[in-house]
GROMACS .gro file of C-alpha atoms in nm:
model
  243
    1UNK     CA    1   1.815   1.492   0.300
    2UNK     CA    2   1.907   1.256   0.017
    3UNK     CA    3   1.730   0.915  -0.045
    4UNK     CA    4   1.987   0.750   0.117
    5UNK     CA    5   2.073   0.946   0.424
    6UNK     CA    6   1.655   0.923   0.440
    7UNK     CA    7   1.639   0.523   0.435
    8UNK     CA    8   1.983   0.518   0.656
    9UNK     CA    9   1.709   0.710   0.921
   10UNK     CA   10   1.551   0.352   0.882
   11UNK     CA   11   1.824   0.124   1.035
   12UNK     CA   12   1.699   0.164   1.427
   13UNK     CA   13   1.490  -0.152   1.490
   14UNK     CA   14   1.221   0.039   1.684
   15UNK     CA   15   1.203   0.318   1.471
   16UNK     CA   16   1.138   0.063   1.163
   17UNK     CA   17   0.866  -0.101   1.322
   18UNK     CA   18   0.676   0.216   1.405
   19UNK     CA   19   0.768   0.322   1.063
   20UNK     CA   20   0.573  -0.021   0.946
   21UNK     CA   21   0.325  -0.009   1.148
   22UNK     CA   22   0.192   0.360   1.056
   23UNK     CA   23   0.259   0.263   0.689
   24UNK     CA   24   0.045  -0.048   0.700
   25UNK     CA   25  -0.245   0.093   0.859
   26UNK     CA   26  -0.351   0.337   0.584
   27UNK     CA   27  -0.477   0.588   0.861
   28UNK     CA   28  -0.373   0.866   1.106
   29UNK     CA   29  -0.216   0.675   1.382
   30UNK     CA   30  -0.163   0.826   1.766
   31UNK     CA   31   0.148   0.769   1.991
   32UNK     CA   32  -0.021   0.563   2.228
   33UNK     CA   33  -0.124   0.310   1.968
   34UNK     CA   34   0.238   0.309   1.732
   35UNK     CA   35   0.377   0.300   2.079
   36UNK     CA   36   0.117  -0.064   2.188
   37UNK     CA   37   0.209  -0.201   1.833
   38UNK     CA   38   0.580  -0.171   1.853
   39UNK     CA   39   0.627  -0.262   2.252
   40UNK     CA   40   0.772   0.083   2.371
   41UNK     CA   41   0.720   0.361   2.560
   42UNK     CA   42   0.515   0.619   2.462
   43UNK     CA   43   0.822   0.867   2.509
   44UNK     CA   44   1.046   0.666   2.311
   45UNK     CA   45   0.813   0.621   2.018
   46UNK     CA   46   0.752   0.974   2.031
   47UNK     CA   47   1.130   1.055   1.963
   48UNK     CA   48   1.111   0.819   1.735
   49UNK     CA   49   0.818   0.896   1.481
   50UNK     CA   50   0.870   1.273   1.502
   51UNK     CA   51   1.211   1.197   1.347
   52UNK     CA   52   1.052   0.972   1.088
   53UNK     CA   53   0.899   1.315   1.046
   54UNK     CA   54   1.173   1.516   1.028
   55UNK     CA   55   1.329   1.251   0.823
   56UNK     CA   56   1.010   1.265   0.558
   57UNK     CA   57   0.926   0.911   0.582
   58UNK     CA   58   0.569   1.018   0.782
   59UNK     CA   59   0.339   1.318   0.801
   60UNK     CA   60   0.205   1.450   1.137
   61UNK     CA   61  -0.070   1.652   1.253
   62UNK     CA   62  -0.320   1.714   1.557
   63UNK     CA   63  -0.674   1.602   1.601
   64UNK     CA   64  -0.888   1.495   1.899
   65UNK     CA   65  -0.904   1.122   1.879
   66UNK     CA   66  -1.182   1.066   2.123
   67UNK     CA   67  -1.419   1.198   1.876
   68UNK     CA   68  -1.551   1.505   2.098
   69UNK     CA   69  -1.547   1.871   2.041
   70UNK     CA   70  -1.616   2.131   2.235
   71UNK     CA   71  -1.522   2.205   2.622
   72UNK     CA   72  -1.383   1.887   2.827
   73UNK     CA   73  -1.274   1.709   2.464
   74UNK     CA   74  -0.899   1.741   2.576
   75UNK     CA   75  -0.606   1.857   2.349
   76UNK     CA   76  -0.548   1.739   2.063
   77UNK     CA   77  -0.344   1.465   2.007
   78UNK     CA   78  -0.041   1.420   1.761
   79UNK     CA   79  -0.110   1.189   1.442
   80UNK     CA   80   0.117   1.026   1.164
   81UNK     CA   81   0.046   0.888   0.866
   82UNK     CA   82   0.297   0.746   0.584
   83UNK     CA   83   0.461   1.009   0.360
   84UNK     CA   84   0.360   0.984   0.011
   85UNK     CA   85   0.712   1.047  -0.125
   86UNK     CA   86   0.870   0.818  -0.276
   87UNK     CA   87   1.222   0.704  -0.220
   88UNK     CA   88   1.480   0.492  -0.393
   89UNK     CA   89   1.859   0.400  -0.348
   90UNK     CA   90   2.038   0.220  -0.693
   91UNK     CA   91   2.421   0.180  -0.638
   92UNK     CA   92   2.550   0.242  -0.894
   93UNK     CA   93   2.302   0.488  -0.985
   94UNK     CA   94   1.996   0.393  -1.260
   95UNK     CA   95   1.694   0.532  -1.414
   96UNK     CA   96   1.421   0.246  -1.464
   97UNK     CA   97   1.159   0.477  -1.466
   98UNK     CA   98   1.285   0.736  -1.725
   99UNK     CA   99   1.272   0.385  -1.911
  100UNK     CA  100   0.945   0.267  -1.845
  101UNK     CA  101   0.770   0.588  -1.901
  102UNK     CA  102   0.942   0.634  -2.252
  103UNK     CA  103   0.822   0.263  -2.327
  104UNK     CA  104   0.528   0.334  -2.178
  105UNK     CA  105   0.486   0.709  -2.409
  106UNK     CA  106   0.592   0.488  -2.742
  107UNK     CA  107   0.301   0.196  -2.617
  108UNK     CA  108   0.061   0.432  -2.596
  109UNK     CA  109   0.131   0.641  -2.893
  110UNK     CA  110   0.144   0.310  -3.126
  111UNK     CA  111  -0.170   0.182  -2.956
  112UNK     CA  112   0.007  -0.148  -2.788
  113UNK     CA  113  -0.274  -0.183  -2.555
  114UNK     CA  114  -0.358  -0.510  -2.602
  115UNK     CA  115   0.006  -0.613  -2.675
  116UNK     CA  116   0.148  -0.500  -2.342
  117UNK     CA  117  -0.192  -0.643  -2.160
  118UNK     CA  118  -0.092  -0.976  -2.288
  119UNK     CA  119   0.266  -0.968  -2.237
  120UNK     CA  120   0.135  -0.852  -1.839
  121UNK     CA  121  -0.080  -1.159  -1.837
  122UNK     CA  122   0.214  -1.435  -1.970
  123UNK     CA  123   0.409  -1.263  -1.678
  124UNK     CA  124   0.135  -1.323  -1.415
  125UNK     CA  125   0.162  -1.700  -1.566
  126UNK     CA  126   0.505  -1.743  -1.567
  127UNK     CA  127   0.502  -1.568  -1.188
  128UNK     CA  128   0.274  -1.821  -1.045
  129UNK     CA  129   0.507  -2.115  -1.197
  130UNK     CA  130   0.296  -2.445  -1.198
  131UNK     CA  131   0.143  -2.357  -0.872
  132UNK     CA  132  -0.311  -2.379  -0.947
  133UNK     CA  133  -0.499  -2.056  -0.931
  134UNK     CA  134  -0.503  -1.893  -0.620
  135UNK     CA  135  -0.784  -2.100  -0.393
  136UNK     CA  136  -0.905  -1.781  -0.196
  137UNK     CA  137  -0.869  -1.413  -0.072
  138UNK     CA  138  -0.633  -1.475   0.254
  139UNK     CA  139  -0.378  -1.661  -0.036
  140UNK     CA  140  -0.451  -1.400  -0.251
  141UNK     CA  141  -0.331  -1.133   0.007
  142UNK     CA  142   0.011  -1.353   0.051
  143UNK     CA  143   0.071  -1.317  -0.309
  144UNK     CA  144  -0.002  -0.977  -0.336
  145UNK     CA  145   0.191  -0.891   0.010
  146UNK     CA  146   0.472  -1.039  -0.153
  147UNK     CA  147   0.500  -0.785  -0.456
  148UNK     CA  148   0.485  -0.521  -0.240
  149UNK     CA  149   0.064  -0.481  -0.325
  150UNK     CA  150   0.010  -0.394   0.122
  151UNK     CA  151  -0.324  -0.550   0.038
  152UNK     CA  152  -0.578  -0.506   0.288
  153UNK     CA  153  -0.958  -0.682   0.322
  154UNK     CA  154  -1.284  -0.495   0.316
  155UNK     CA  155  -1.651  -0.580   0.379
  156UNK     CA  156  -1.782  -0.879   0.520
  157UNK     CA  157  -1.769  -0.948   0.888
  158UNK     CA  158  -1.447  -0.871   1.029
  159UNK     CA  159  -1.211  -1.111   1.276
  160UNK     CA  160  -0.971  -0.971   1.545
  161UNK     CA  161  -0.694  -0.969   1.311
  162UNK     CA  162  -0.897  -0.715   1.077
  163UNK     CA  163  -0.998  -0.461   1.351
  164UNK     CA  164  -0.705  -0.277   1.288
  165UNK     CA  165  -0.736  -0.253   0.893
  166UNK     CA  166  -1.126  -0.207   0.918
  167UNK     CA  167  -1.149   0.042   1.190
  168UNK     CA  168  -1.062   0.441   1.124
  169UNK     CA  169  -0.935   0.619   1.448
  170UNK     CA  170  -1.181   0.645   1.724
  171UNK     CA  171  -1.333   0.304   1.610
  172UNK     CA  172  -1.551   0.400   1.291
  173UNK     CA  173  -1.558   0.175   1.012
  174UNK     CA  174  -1.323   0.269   0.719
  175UNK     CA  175  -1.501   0.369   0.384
  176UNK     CA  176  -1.647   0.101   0.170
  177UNK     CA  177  -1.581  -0.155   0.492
  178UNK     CA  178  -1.957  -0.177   0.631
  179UNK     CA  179  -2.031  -0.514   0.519
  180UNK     CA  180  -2.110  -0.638   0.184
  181UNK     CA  181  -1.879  -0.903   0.016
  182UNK     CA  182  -1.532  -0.894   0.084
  183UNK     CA  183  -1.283  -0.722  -0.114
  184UNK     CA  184  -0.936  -0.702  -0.107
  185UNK     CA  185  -0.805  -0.360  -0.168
  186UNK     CA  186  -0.421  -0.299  -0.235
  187UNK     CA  187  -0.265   0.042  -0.046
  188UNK     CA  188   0.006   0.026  -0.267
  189UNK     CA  189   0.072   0.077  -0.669
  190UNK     CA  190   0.411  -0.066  -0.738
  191UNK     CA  191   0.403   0.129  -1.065
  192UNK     CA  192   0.251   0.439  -0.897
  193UNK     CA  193   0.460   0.676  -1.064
  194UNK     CA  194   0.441   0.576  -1.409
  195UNK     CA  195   0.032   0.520  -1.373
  196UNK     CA  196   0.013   0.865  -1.262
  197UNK     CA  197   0.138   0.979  -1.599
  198UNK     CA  198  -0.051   0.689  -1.852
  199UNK     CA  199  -0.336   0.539  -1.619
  200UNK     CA  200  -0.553   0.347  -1.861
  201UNK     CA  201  -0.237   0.177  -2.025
  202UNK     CA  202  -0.067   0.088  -1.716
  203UNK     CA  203  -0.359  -0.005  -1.517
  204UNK     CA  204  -0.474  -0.212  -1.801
  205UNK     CA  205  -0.138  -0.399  -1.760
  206UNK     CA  206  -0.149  -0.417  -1.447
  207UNK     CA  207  -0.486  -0.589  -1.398
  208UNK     CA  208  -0.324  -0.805  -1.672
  209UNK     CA  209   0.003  -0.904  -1.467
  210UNK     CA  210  -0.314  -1.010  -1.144
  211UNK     CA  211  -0.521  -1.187  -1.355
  212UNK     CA  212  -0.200  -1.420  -1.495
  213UNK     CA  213  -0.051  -1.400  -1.116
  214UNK     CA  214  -0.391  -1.505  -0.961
  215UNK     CA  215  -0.542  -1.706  -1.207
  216UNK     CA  216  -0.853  -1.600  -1.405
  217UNK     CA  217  -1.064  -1.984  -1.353
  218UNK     CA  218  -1.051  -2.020  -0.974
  219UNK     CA  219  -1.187  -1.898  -0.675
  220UNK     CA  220  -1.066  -1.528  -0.700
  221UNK     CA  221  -1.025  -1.277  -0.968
  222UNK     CA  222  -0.933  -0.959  -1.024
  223UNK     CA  223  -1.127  -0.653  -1.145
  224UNK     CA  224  -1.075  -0.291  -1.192
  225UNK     CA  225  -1.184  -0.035  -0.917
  226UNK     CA  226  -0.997   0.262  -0.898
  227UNK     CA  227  -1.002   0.465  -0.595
  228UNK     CA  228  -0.785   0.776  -0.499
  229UNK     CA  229  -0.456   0.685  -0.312
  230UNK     CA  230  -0.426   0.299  -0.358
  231UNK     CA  231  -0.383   0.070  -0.658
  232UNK     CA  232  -0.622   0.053  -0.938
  233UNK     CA  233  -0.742  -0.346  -0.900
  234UNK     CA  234  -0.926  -0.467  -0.596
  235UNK     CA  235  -0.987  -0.882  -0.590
  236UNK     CA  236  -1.287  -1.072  -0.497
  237UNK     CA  237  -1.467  -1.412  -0.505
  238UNK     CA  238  -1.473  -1.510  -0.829
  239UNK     CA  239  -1.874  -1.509  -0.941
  240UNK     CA  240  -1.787  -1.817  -1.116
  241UNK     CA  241  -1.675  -1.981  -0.819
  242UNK     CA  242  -1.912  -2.315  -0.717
  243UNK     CA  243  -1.839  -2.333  -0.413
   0.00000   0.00000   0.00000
């Protein structure tokens, strides 16, 4: 299917909310729970996600999700999780990325480092407009949320509104979520591709462009901490922070 028959797929209301709700949760997600989340039936979501699937906008597979093997542990169930395709519509057609990797070759090549990093920082600034430093992690989030970051928080004790992000299927605590200070982890890179290709220069920058966005002298900052599968940066309490 093209890209834009493939985001056309997108256009049922209940099929986009399941389609959001398996995305945001970073984790294999059953029927019955898409199905809770987006107010349906179970055999409506069903039709639903498994042409998401068919569509390439999520992944399926089986697994028991009671957590038992053996005789008695049931069949397993089917699972989605967000396709890691990317796709794009530009009408008329362009090729920003052919662009930014070329810039991005030419950077690295000259050794701009430092150049770019600053030009990511005056960004961040000019982003946040007049408005102070970001006073703490759930602001932080809002921020991020709003350039397309999906930023999720780890560690520390968990509310009801962080069950959800916190908690693998069958219950267990994601990875790196068992208390300790929080942290707020980002599912998406919105320069995935061209990272993939030049990772120290354009995670550099882009811990650059946070640091300007978020402010480097307030409550939060941001610090690298690369992990497979989600953005490079992860923000915290700022160590500096008096409070």
């Amino acid at each position: 299917m093209k890209d834009i028959d493939v985001i056309a797929v997108l256009q049922d209301p209940v099929r986009r909310r399941l389609y959001e709700y398996v995305a945001a949760q970073g984790r294999e997600v059953g029927r019955n729970e898409a199905a809770e989340a987006a107010g349906v039936a179970r055999t409506l979501a069903a039709h639903h996600l498994d042409r998401l699937t068919e569509a390439g906008l999520l992944e399926s597979g089986s697994r028991r999700l009671t957590g038992r093997t053996g005789p008695g542990a049931g069949r397993p169930a089917k699972v989605y999780t967000r396709a890691r395709v990317e796709r794009s519509v530009s009408l008329p057609a362009r090729d920003y990325r052919t662009a930014a990797e070329l810039l991005a070759e030419a950077a690295e090549e000259a050794g701009l480092d430092a150049g770019l990093c600053a030009a990511a920082r005056r960004r961040g600034e000019a982003l946040r407009g007049s408005e102070a430093p970001c006073g703490g992690l759930e602001e932080a989030m809002e921020v991020l949320a709003a350039r397309g970051y999906e930023p999720h928080l780890e560690g520390g004790p968990t509310g009801p509104g962080d069950s959800e992000v916190a908690a693998g299927p069958g219950g267990e605590a994601a990875a790196g979520a068992q208390g300790g200070a929080p942290v707020v982890r980002m599912r998406n890179c919105p320069f995935h591709a061209v990272a993939e290709r030049f990772p120290p220069l354009v995670c550099g920058m882009n811990l650059a462009l946070l640091e300007g966005l978020l402010g480097v002298d307030g409550p939060v900052r941001a610090r690298m901490d690369a992990r497979p599968g989600e953005c490079c940066v992860v923000v915290e309490a700022s160590k500096n922070n008096g409070d």
